[in-house]
Short mmCIF file of C-alpha atoms in Angstrom, two decimals:
data_model
loop_
_atom_site.label_atom_id
_atom_site.label_comp_id
_atom_site.label_asym_id
_atom_site.label_seq_id
_atom_site.Cartn_x
_atom_site.Cartn_y
_atom_site.Cartn_z
CA UNK A 1 73.81 87.04 100.03
CA UNK A 2 73.39 83.39 100.41
CA UNK A 3 72.42 82.68 96.71
CA UNK A 4 75.69 84.91 95.13
CA UNK A 5 78.75 84.06 97.79
CA UNK A 6 79.24 80.69 98.96
CA UNK A 7 78.91 80.50 102.98
CA UNK A 8 82.08 78.34 103.56
CA UNK A 9 84.30 80.45 100.76
CA UNK A 10 82.94 83.58 103.10
CA UNK A 11 84.48 81.88 106.46
CA UNK A 12 87.80 80.93 104.86
CA UNK A 13 88.22 84.29 103.30
CA UNK A 14 86.74 86.32 106.73
CA UNK A 15 89.40 83.73 109.29
CA UNK A 16 92.75 85.31 108.14
CA UNK A 17 91.45 88.75 107.85
CA UNK A 18 89.72 88.58 111.06
CA UNK A 19 93.18 86.99 112.65
CA UNK A 20 95.90 89.34 110.97
CA UNK A 21 93.33 92.58 112.06
CA UNK A 22 93.79 90.87 115.75
CA UNK A 23 97.41 90.37 115.10
CA UNK A 24 97.23 94.42 114.24
CA UNK A 25 95.32 95.74 117.01
CA UNK A 26 97.37 93.58 119.55
CA UNK A 27 100.91 94.83 118.65
CA UNK A 28 99.15 98.71 118.28
CA UNK A 29 98.39 98.35 122.00
CA UNK A 30 101.35 96.61 123.19
CA UNK A 31 103.50 99.07 121.19
CA UNK A 32 101.67 102.59 121.70
CA UNK A 33 100.31 101.82 125.69
CA UNK A 34 101.16 98.88 126.96
CA UNK A 35 103.82 100.26 128.78
CA UNK A 36 106.40 103.14 129.89
CA UNK A 37 108.59 104.66 126.89
CA UNK A 38 112.37 104.09 127.35
CA UNK A 39 115.18 105.24 124.94
CA UNK A 40 118.38 102.48 124.97
CA UNK A 41 121.50 103.29 122.91
CA UNK A 42 122.42 100.58 120.40
CA UNK A 43 125.34 99.67 119.23
CA UNK A 44 126.30 97.38 115.72
CA UNK A 45 126.06 93.83 116.11
CA UNK A 46 129.46 93.68 114.01
CA UNK A 47 130.85 97.27 113.58
CA UNK A 48 131.68 96.63 109.97
CA UNK A 49 128.02 94.58 108.95
CA UNK A 50 125.76 96.93 110.63
CA UNK A 51 123.25 96.88 107.91
CA UNK A 52 122.40 93.53 106.61
CA UNK A 53 119.96 93.56 103.63
CA UNK A 54 116.87 95.61 104.67
CA UNK A 55 117.38 95.28 108.42
CA UNK A 56 119.91 97.45 110.72
CA UNK A 57 121.57 94.30 113.29
CA UNK A 58 122.31 95.91 116.37
CA UNK A 59 122.51 94.64 120.11
CA UNK A 60 121.23 96.89 123.38
CA UNK A 61 124.09 98.80 125.05
CA UNK A 62 122.76 99.33 128.33
CA UNK A 63 124.87 101.51 131.23
CA UNK A 64 125.70 98.89 134.04
CA UNK A 65 124.85 99.01 137.45
CA UNK A 66 126.26 97.61 139.94
CA UNK A 67 123.91 97.80 143.33
CA UNK A 68 122.56 94.34 143.08
CA UNK A 69 122.67 91.71 145.46
CA UNK A 70 125.37 89.56 144.38
CA UNK A 71 122.32 86.12 144.72
CA UNK A 72 120.67 88.24 142.46
CA UNK A 73 122.93 88.68 139.79
CA UNK A 74 122.94 86.70 136.87
CA UNK A 75 125.25 85.61 133.62
CA UNK A 76 123.91 84.12 130.50
CA UNK A 77 121.22 84.47 127.62
CA UNK A 78 118.83 83.43 130.13
CA UNK A 79 118.66 86.30 132.79
CA UNK A 80 116.87 89.37 132.89
CA UNK A 81 117.53 92.84 132.61
CA UNK A 82 116.35 95.21 135.28
CA UNK A 83 116.35 98.41 134.27
CA UNK A 84 115.95 101.17 136.70
CA UNK A 85 115.40 105.40 135.74
CA UNK A 86 117.70 108.09 135.87
CA UNK A 87 118.10 110.14 139.24
CA UNK A 88 115.37 112.67 137.54
CA UNK A 89 112.91 110.71 136.54
CA UNK A 90 113.81 110.25 132.69
CA UNK A 91 114.00 106.89 131.10
CA UNK A 92 116.80 108.41 128.71
CA UNK A 93 119.56 105.84 128.24
CA UNK A 94 119.26 103.77 131.70
CA UNK A 95 120.70 101.65 133.71
CA UNK A 96 120.47 97.48 133.76
CA UNK A 97 121.48 94.77 136.04
CA UNK A 98 121.44 91.43 134.63
CA UNK A 99 119.58 89.45 137.13
CA UNK A 100 117.56 86.50 137.56
CA UNK A 101 113.62 86.98 136.36
CA UNK A 102 111.83 86.81 139.55
CA UNK A 103 113.78 89.31 141.55
CA UNK A 104 113.61 91.82 138.27
CA UNK A 105 109.87 92.12 138.70
CA UNK A 106 110.09 94.46 140.85
CA UNK A 107 112.57 96.78 138.90
CA UNK A 108 111.58 99.93 137.08
CA UNK A 109 111.10 97.75 134.03
CA UNK A 110 112.43 94.61 133.51
CA UNK A 111 113.50 93.09 129.94
CA UNK A 112 113.08 89.49 129.11
CA UNK A 113 115.54 87.47 128.06
CA UNK A 114 116.80 88.56 124.21
CA UNK A 115 117.70 86.84 121.03
CA UNK A 116 121.55 85.78 121.46
CA UNK A 117 121.47 86.61 117.57
CA UNK A 118 120.77 90.16 118.11
CA UNK A 119 118.47 92.32 116.83
CA UNK A 120 116.74 93.38 114.23
CA UNK A 121 115.53 97.02 113.20
CA UNK A 122 113.25 96.97 109.35
CA UNK A 123 114.17 100.00 107.32
CA UNK A 124 112.95 100.89 103.56
CA UNK A 125 114.98 99.93 101.17
CA UNK A 126 115.95 102.81 99.15
CA UNK A 127 116.79 104.87 102.75
CA UNK A 128 119.65 102.08 103.46
CA UNK A 129 122.85 104.09 101.88
CA UNK A 130 122.29 107.18 103.63
CA UNK A 131 120.80 105.38 106.89
CA UNK A 132 124.42 103.59 106.88
CA UNK A 133 126.00 107.21 106.60
CA UNK A 134 124.48 108.15 109.77
CA UNK A 135 125.36 105.12 111.75
CA UNK A 136 128.52 105.77 111.10
CA UNK A 137 128.61 109.59 112.20
CA UNK A 138 125.98 109.76 114.73
CA UNK A 139 125.23 108.24 118.37
CA UNK A 140 121.92 105.82 117.62
CA UNK A 141 119.42 104.98 120.06
CA UNK A 142 115.98 103.48 119.92
CA UNK A 143 112.75 104.20 121.78
CA UNK A 144 111.04 101.09 122.86
CA UNK A 145 107.89 100.13 125.02
CA UNK A 146 108.83 97.83 127.91
CA UNK A 147 104.96 96.44 129.47
CA UNK A 148 104.91 94.46 132.50
CA UNK A 149 105.77 91.21 131.33
CA UNK A 150 108.93 92.06 129.92
CA UNK A 151 108.22 92.25 126.28
CA UNK A 152 109.72 94.78 124.44
CA UNK A 153 107.84 96.66 121.36
CA UNK A 154 110.53 99.06 119.13
CA UNK A 155 108.86 102.35 118.34
CA UNK A 156 111.73 104.53 116.70
CA UNK A 157 115.57 104.66 115.02
CA UNK A 158 117.02 107.81 116.51
CA UNK A 159 120.51 109.23 115.24
CA UNK A 160 121.91 112.09 117.75
CA UNK A 161 118.23 112.11 119.89
CA UNK A 162 116.37 112.51 116.41
CA UNK A 163 114.24 110.70 113.99
CA UNK A 164 116.41 109.13 111.54
CA UNK A 165 114.01 109.75 108.74
CA UNK A 166 115.12 113.95 109.40
CA UNK A 167 118.82 113.30 110.56
CA UNK A 168 120.98 114.84 109.01
CA UNK A 169 124.73 112.95 108.23
CA UNK B 1 102.92 64.20 70.16
CA UNK B 2 103.97 60.51 71.78
CA UNK B 3 100.03 59.95 72.26
CA UNK B 4 98.94 60.40 68.65
CA UNK B 5 102.48 58.27 67.65
CA UNK B 6 101.26 55.26 70.08
CA UNK B 7 97.19 55.74 68.72
CA UNK B 8 98.50 55.56 64.85
CA UNK B 9 100.83 52.61 66.14
CA UNK B 10 97.78 50.79 67.84
CA UNK B 11 95.52 51.34 64.51
CA UNK B 12 98.58 50.04 61.97
CA UNK B 13 98.43 46.77 64.38
CA UNK B 14 94.72 46.47 64.37
CA UNK B 15 94.02 47.02 67.72
CA UNK B 16 91.38 49.94 67.51
CA UNK B 17 89.83 51.60 64.02
CA UNK B 18 90.56 54.88 63.29
CA UNK B 19 86.93 56.00 64.83
CA UNK B 20 88.50 54.70 68.09
CA UNK B 21 91.93 56.13 67.58
CA UNK B 22 90.17 59.60 66.33
CA UNK B 23 87.41 59.60 69.84
CA UNK B 24 91.07 59.06 72.02
CA UNK B 25 92.61 62.15 70.35
CA UNK B 26 89.67 64.38 70.96
CA UNK B 27 89.26 63.17 74.63
CA UNK B 28 92.70 63.62 75.32
CA UNK B 29 93.03 67.25 73.57
CA UNK B 30 89.89 68.26 75.84
CA UNK B 31 91.74 66.38 78.90
CA UNK B 32 94.94 68.27 78.25
CA UNK B 33 93.48 71.92 77.89
CA UNK B 34 92.36 72.99 81.31
CA UNK B 35 95.84 71.30 82.54
CA UNK B 36 98.08 73.56 80.74
CA UNK B 37 95.78 76.41 81.22
CA UNK B 38 95.65 75.55 85.04
CA UNK B 39 99.54 75.80 85.20
CA UNK B 40 99.62 78.72 83.29
CA UNK B 41 97.48 80.38 85.88
CA UNK B 42 99.29 79.12 88.65
CA UNK B 43 102.33 80.77 87.21
CA UNK B 44 101.76 84.65 86.78
CA UNK B 45 99.38 84.08 89.86
CA UNK B 46 102.93 82.97 91.27
CA UNK B 47 104.49 86.22 89.73
CA UNK B 48 102.05 88.06 91.17
CA UNK B 49 102.14 86.94 94.70
CA UNK B 50 105.50 87.27 94.93
CA UNK B 51 105.05 90.46 93.39
CA UNK B 52 103.18 91.65 96.11
CA UNK B 53 105.84 90.14 99.15
CA UNK B 54 108.92 91.98 96.97
CA UNK B 55 107.22 95.53 97.20
CA UNK B 56 106.09 94.98 100.97
CA UNK B 57 110.12 93.45 101.32
CA UNK B 58 111.09 96.93 100.17
CA UNK B 59 109.43 98.71 103.06
CA UNK B 60 108.29 101.80 100.31
CA UNK B 61 108.56 104.68 103.11
CA UNK B 62 106.73 107.23 101.50
CA UNK B 63 103.37 105.99 102.58
CA UNK B 64 102.36 105.91 106.23
CA UNK B 65 101.78 102.64 108.22
CA UNK B 66 97.69 102.88 108.87
CA UNK B 67 97.65 103.52 104.81
CA UNK B 68 99.31 100.49 103.82
CA UNK B 69 97.84 98.78 106.40
CA UNK B 70 94.36 99.89 105.05
CA UNK B 71 95.19 99.15 101.39
CA UNK B 72 96.48 95.55 102.26
CA UNK B 73 93.12 94.83 104.18
CA UNK B 74 91.60 96.67 101.27
CA UNK B 75 92.93 94.07 98.89
CA UNK B 76 92.77 91.15 100.94
CA UNK B 77 88.59 91.63 100.98
CA UNK B 78 88.51 92.95 97.15
CA UNK B 79 90.26 89.74 95.82
CA UNK B 80 88.22 87.45 98.98
CA UNK B 81 85.23 88.97 97.93
CA UNK B 82 85.38 87.33 94.21
CA UNK B 83 86.75 84.07 95.50
CA UNK B 84 83.43 83.92 97.55
CA UNK B 85 80.87 83.78 95.00
CA UNK B 86 79.77 80.73 93.57
CA UNK B 87 81.76 78.50 91.52
CA UNK B 88 79.37 79.26 88.47
CA UNK B 89 79.79 82.83 88.77
CA UNK B 90 83.17 83.29 87.58
CA UNK B 91 85.34 81.30 84.93
CA UNK B 92 86.94 79.04 86.94
CA UNK B 93 90.57 79.60 86.33
CA UNK B 94 89.78 82.77 87.34
CA UNK B 95 88.72 81.85 90.85
CA UNK B 96 92.10 79.46 90.67
CA UNK B 97 94.18 82.50 89.78
CA UNK B 98 92.81 84.93 92.68
CA UNK B 99 92.57 81.90 95.53
CA UNK B 100 96.21 81.62 94.90
CA UNK B 101 97.11 85.76 94.55
CA UNK B 102 94.73 85.69 98.03
CA UNK B 103 97.06 83.24 100.03
CA UNK B 104 100.17 84.39 98.91
CA UNK B 105 98.52 87.85 99.81
CA UNK B 106 98.38 86.52 103.48
CA UNK B 107 101.46 85.90 103.81
CA UNK B 108 102.82 89.45 102.39
CA UNK B 109 100.20 90.56 105.16
CA UNK B 110 102.20 89.07 107.69
CA UNK B 111 105.11 90.48 106.27
CA UNK B 112 103.64 93.95 106.34
CA UNK B 113 102.67 93.74 110.35
CA UNK B 114 105.75 92.54 111.46
CA UNK B 115 107.75 94.95 109.41
CA UNK B 116 105.35 98.05 110.62
CA UNK B 117 105.06 96.92 114.04
CA UNK B 118 109.42 95.67 114.02
CA UNK B 119 108.65 92.07 115.13
CA UNK B 120 111.20 89.66 113.71
CA UNK B 121 111.44 85.86 114.96
CA UNK B 122 112.27 82.63 113.66
CA UNK B 123 110.62 81.93 109.92
CA UNK B 124 108.75 78.55 110.70
CA UNK B 125 106.49 80.70 113.19
CA UNK B 126 105.78 83.23 110.93
CA UNK B 127 105.40 80.58 108.32
CA UNK B 128 103.08 78.70 110.44
CA UNK B 129 100.61 81.20 111.24
CA UNK B 130 100.39 81.84 107.68
CA UNK B 131 99.61 78.00 106.75
CA UNK B 132 97.35 78.12 109.72
CA UNK B 133 95.20 80.89 108.31
CA UNK B 134 95.36 80.53 105.31
CA UNK B 135 94.73 77.01 104.35
CA UNK B 136 91.26 77.00 104.56
CA UNK B 137 91.15 79.61 101.82
CA UNK B 138 94.21 77.58 99.60
CA UNK B 139 91.70 74.24 100.25
CA UNK B 140 88.50 76.00 97.84
CA UNK B 141 91.07 75.86 95.22
CA UNK B 142 90.71 72.75 92.47
CA UNK B 143 94.09 72.87 90.70
CA UNK B 144 97.06 70.54 91.16
CA UNK B 145 99.28 73.60 91.26
CA UNK B 146 98.33 75.06 94.78
CA UNK B 147 98.60 72.14 96.05
CA UNK B 148 102.21 71.98 94.84
CA UNK B 149 102.32 74.80 96.55
CA UNK B 150 100.74 74.33 99.73
CA UNK B 151 102.94 71.12 100.92
CA UNK B 152 105.91 72.61 99.68
CA UNK B 153 105.08 75.46 101.98
CA UNK B 154 104.42 72.94 104.75
CA UNK B 155 108.04 71.47 104.07
CA UNK B 156 109.78 74.90 104.03
CA UNK B 157 108.10 75.56 107.56
CA UNK B 158 109.40 72.16 108.80
CA UNK B 159 112.96 72.59 107.22
CA UNK B 160 113.04 75.85 109.15
CA UNK B 161 111.93 74.78 112.66
CA UNK B 162 114.22 71.75 112.14
CA UNK B 163 116.69 73.94 111.18
CA UNK B 164 116.50 75.83 114.35
CA UNK B 165 115.92 73.07 116.42
CA UNK B 166 118.84 71.05 115.21
CA UNK B 167 121.02 72.45 117.43
CA UNK B 168 119.49 70.87 120.23
CA UNK B 169 118.65 67.55 118.86
CA UNK B 170 121.65 65.48 120.29
CA UNK B 171 120.58 62.46 119.14
CA UNK B 172 121.26 61.57 115.32
CA UNK B 173 118.33 59.04 115.21
CA UNK B 174 116.05 61.58 116.17
CA UNK B 175 117.34 63.79 113.74
CA UNK B 176 116.78 61.38 110.58
CA UNK B 177 113.54 60.01 112.22
CA UNK B 178 112.13 64.20 111.46
CA UNK B 179 113.93 63.81 108.40
CA UNK B 180 111.76 61.02 107.17
CA UNK B 181 108.43 62.38 108.21
CA UNK B 182 109.12 64.67 105.17
CA UNK B 183 107.28 62.41 102.14
CA UNK B 184 105.41 60.75 104.90
CA UNK B 185 103.15 63.46 105.65
CA UNK B 186 101.70 63.81 102.35
CA UNK B 187 101.05 60.40 102.03
CA UNK B 188 98.96 60.05 105.46
CA UNK B 189 97.69 63.67 104.87
CA UNK B 190 95.94 62.09 101.06
CA UNK B 191 94.14 59.71 103.08
CA UNK B 192 91.91 62.09 104.99
CA UNK B 193 88.44 61.12 103.62
CA UNK B 194 87.00 64.65 102.60
CA UNK B 195 90.02 65.36 100.77
CA UNK B 196 89.37 62.24 98.99
CA UNK B 197 86.22 63.12 98.59
CA UNK B 198 85.93 66.44 97.67
CA UNK B 199 89.88 67.85 96.16
CA UNK B 200 90.56 64.42 94.55
CA UNK B 201 93.19 66.67 92.68
CA UNK B 202 94.91 67.38 95.94
CA UNK B 203 94.79 64.10 97.84
CA UNK B 204 96.71 62.47 94.16
CA UNK B 205 99.32 65.26 94.35
CA UNK B 206 99.64 65.00 97.77
CA UNK B 207 100.18 60.98 96.87
CA UNK B 208 102.47 61.71 94.00
CA UNK B 209 104.86 64.62 95.95
CA UNK B 210 104.81 61.60 98.98
CA UNK B 211 106.44 59.44 96.58
CA UNK B 212 108.96 61.38 94.62
CA UNK B 213 110.23 63.02 98.08
CA UNK B 214 110.64 59.14 99.07
CA UNK B 215 112.41 58.49 96.42
CA UNK B 216 114.80 61.41 96.39
CA UNK B 217 115.21 60.90 100.43
CA UNK B 218 116.09 57.05 99.95
CA UNK B 219 118.48 58.00 97.13
CA UNK B 220 120.24 60.86 98.58
CA UNK B 221 120.87 58.92 101.87
CA UNK B 222 123.62 57.00 100.54
CA UNK B 223 125.74 60.06 100.29
CA UNK B 224 125.82 59.07 104.26
CA UNK B 225 128.17 56.82 103.59
CA UNK B 226 131.01 59.55 103.19
CA UNK B 227 131.05 59.95 106.68
CA UNK B 228 131.76 57.91 109.05
CA UNK B 229 129.93 58.65 112.98
CA UNK B 230 130.90 56.38 115.97
CA UNK B 231 128.29 54.50 117.91
CA UNK B 232 125.67 54.70 114.62
CA UNK B 233 124.71 51.02 114.85
CA UNK B 234 121.52 51.40 117.39
CA UNK B 235 120.40 54.97 116.48
CA UNK B 236 120.03 53.69 112.91
CA UNK B 237 117.34 50.68 114.50
CA UNK B 238 115.84 53.29 116.09
CA UNK B 239 115.18 55.89 113.23
CA UNK B 240 114.57 52.46 110.92
CA UNK B 241 111.88 51.22 113.65
CA UNK B 242 110.26 55.08 113.81
CA UNK B 243 110.19 55.26 109.97
CA UNK B 244 108.67 51.11 109.67
CA UNK B 245 105.91 52.52 112.18
CA UNK B 246 105.06 55.24 109.75
CA UNK B 247 105.42 52.76 106.73
CA UNK B 248 102.94 50.10 108.91
CA UNK B 249 100.28 52.82 109.23
CA UNK B 250 100.18 52.95 105.49
CA UNK B 251 100.11 49.51 105.31
CA UNK B 252 97.37 49.18 107.74
CA UNK B 253 95.39 52.60 105.46
CA UNK B 254 96.03 51.39 102.23
CA UNK B 255 95.36 47.18 103.32
CA UNK B 256 95.30 46.27 99.16
CA UNK B 257 98.65 48.20 98.12
CA UNK B 258 100.75 45.66 100.60
CA UNK B 259 103.22 44.79 97.76
CA UNK B 260 104.03 48.28 97.00
CA UNK B 261 104.26 49.29 100.27
CA UNK B 262 106.80 46.25 101.15
CA UNK B 263 108.61 48.08 98.25
CA UNK B 264 108.69 50.60 100.16
CA UNK B 265 109.89 49.08 103.21
CA UNK B 266 112.38 47.26 100.86
CA UNK B 267 113.99 51.04 100.24
CA UNK B 268 113.49 52.38 103.28
CA UNK B 269 115.57 48.91 104.93
CA UNK B 270 118.64 49.92 102.52
CA UNK B 271 118.51 53.52 102.52
CA UNK B 272 118.96 52.58 106.56
CA UNK B 273 122.30 50.68 105.42
CA UNK B 274 124.68 53.82 106.61
CA UNK B 275 123.54 54.03 110.11
CA UNK B 276 123.20 50.42 110.75
CA UNK B 277 126.84 50.38 110.32
CA UNK B 278 130.11 52.61 111.60
CA UNK B 279 132.39 52.77 108.66
CA UNK B 280 132.96 54.94 106.34
CA UNK B 281 133.01 53.44 102.51
CA UNK B 282 132.69 54.98 99.21
CA UNK B 283 131.72 51.28 97.68
CA UNK B 284 128.71 50.78 99.45
CA UNK B 285 127.84 54.04 98.92
CA UNK B 286 127.80 53.37 95.12
CA UNK B 287 125.94 49.79 96.21
CA UNK B 288 123.39 50.93 98.08
CA UNK B 289 122.11 53.56 95.36
CA UNK B 290 122.38 50.98 93.07
CA UNK B 291 120.61 48.86 94.91
CA UNK B 292 117.51 51.09 95.52
CA UNK B 293 117.41 52.17 91.73
CA UNK B 294 116.94 48.00 91.34
CA UNK B 295 114.08 48.34 93.47
CA UNK B 296 112.69 51.57 92.19
CA UNK B 297 113.14 49.44 88.79
CA UNK B 298 110.83 46.53 90.02
CA UNK B 299 108.13 48.82 91.11
CA UNK B 300 108.00 50.16 88.16
CA UNK B 301 107.66 46.77 86.76
CA UNK B 302 104.59 46.00 89.74
CA UNK B 303 102.95 49.00 88.66
CA UNK B 304 103.04 48.38 84.78
CA UNK B 305 105.07 52.37 84.74
CA UNK B 306 107.39 52.36 81.94
CA UNK B 307 108.67 55.56 82.62
CA UNK B 308 109.96 54.66 86.16
CA UNK B 309 111.86 51.85 84.93
CA UNK B 310 113.46 53.83 82.28
CA UNK B 311 114.22 56.46 85.38
CA UNK B 312 115.53 54.32 87.66
CA UNK B 313 117.89 52.50 84.68
CA UNK B 314 118.96 56.12 84.14
CA UNK B 315 119.66 56.45 87.63
CA UNK B 316 121.64 53.29 87.76
CA UNK B 317 123.71 54.14 84.26
CA UNK B 318 124.94 57.20 85.76
CA UNK B 319 125.67 56.12 89.27
CA UNK B 320 127.69 53.44 87.75
CA UNK B 321 129.66 55.92 85.31
CA UNK B 322 130.37 58.22 88.93
CA UNK B 323 131.58 54.80 90.65
CA UNK B 324 134.40 54.17 87.84
CA UNK B 325 135.82 58.07 87.84
CA UNK B 326 135.57 57.88 91.94
CA UNK B 327 136.79 54.79 92.93
CA UNK B 328 139.74 53.76 90.17
CA UNK B 329 142.75 55.59 89.53
CA UNK B 330 144.18 54.56 86.54
CA UNK B 331 142.97 54.17 83.22
CA UNK B 332 143.73 50.73 82.41
CA UNK B 333 142.09 50.33 85.74
CA UNK B 334 138.76 52.02 84.66
CA UNK B 335 138.97 50.32 80.62
CA UNK B 336 138.73 47.02 82.36
CA UNK B 337 136.20 47.51 85.23
CA UNK B 338 134.28 49.64 82.11
CA UNK B 339 134.22 46.43 80.12
CA UNK B 340 133.37 44.29 82.76
CA UNK B 341 130.30 45.92 84.73
CA UNK B 342 128.82 46.52 81.10
CA UNK B 343 129.45 42.54 80.14
CA UNK B 344 127.63 41.89 83.76
CA UNK B 345 124.59 44.51 83.06
CA UNK B 346 124.46 42.34 79.83
CA UNK B 347 124.23 39.21 81.41
CA UNK B 348 121.82 40.27 83.77
CA UNK B 349 119.79 41.43 80.55
CA UNK B 350 120.47 38.22 79.09
CA UNK B 351 119.00 36.39 82.10
CA UNK B 352 116.17 38.95 82.56
CA UNK B 353 115.22 37.79 79.20
CA UNK B 354 115.47 34.19 79.37
CA UNK B 355 113.50 34.34 83.19
CA UNK B 356 110.22 36.13 81.68
CA UNK B 357 110.08 34.00 78.40
CA UNK B 358 110.48 31.12 80.66
CA UNK B 359 107.67 32.83 82.89
CA UNK B 360 105.69 33.17 79.79
CA UNK B 361 105.62 29.91 78.72
CA UNK B 362 104.49 28.51 81.82
CA UNK B 363 101.62 30.50 81.78
CA UNK B 364 101.02 29.57 78.10
CA UNK B 365 101.36 32.82 77.10
CA UNK B 366 104.14 31.48 74.71
CA UNK B 367 106.09 35.61 73.83
CA UNK B 368 107.18 37.02 76.92
#
């Protein structure tokens, strides 16, 4: 082995492979086991330009709730979101309040501040046109895993409650 | 072709004999071969690496995520296993190509993971992760093609981070100082002892890239005269101070070439001209550009690089032509100043020739 391989080169090759493997494992765990799964409706950041290249540009459209104390309420990009389950205990289309991050930790789930420029969902190049039609006619939502630390991992894009791959325009 | 003509000239002038001429040509022919080969190998590998990234970017949905990831890791390990073989086991150009492909493949893998897990973030973070984990492999290479690619990637990453933070950087001097870091980074890297000892090709390439970037930045800084900024005087001095510190560090690292750094310092001072004044002036932009050109020509003269003098002269000439179209409105004015400028340049050449002849005589050489 030592005669055939250069050990420095082996280390240099394995280093990125190990880091990439760890990245996969970490994201897989976060997405599939990192917390509860919620379904949140989404809307286009700019309705005329929902699809940009190979990704969908969107914002979450939370149902707003008004049951927060006035001192906990918050405005601006640095606010967290406090999510509440529906009255029947489901996590579909939850109601949300913008509030300071510390009190938000006591909610059913809390979401750390999201990017100001909106969210991205990568889509296959060859399916872009079909998805554009689907988004125009159907109601889009996204299933996400929200961890205890307030981080969000995207799962599936749904059109009228169905996986977008099987949905028909 | 140029070399064979030169060798022929030297032979005719009696400087070298026919056997020496033959030996020079043979030596140059041998050393030119791998350079061309490495350049072609580099270009082909670049095409392959970009191709892989493009296929991943198309987000082909016919294959499920786990298969895509498995195929990606299998490809990484397969290419890696060839690279890890002892240098003597495979031809050097094949190894160089594989290293380049592996380097690109790591970036493609990060993109694939980002796509599968729907991760999005600023470009600079992706590039930073890529450069941290793939650089050890890049430094296994020996050709300058990978050194250039690596350095350009570092610059792209720095530029991307800078554009993201530009909104937060309120102070102009800080922004300028960060901009000037770009050419200094490869120069400082070229002094790393391991690089000098084990990867001299990388060190040399970094040095050349640094000089190129420095010269380009010096020349392009003159265009800042076209926009006026209030209260820039103090900011200009701060940026100049930061650059002087970076230049001073280089001067300390290479004490034997202080004259070169003195020229660099002079160019830096000229390049900061627009920051030390608050006015807007097309004339000053042209003067600054031309002065930097003269300093560059002087650097070419001191380092015995006639090509540098030719380049500086060409840039000055192009700028002089641009001045006439920029500053004067009528054909009469343009004509008068074109003639005046031409006569002035001829007078300068005459003075230069006189001066060099005088210097030659003073040193006892007769002709300069």
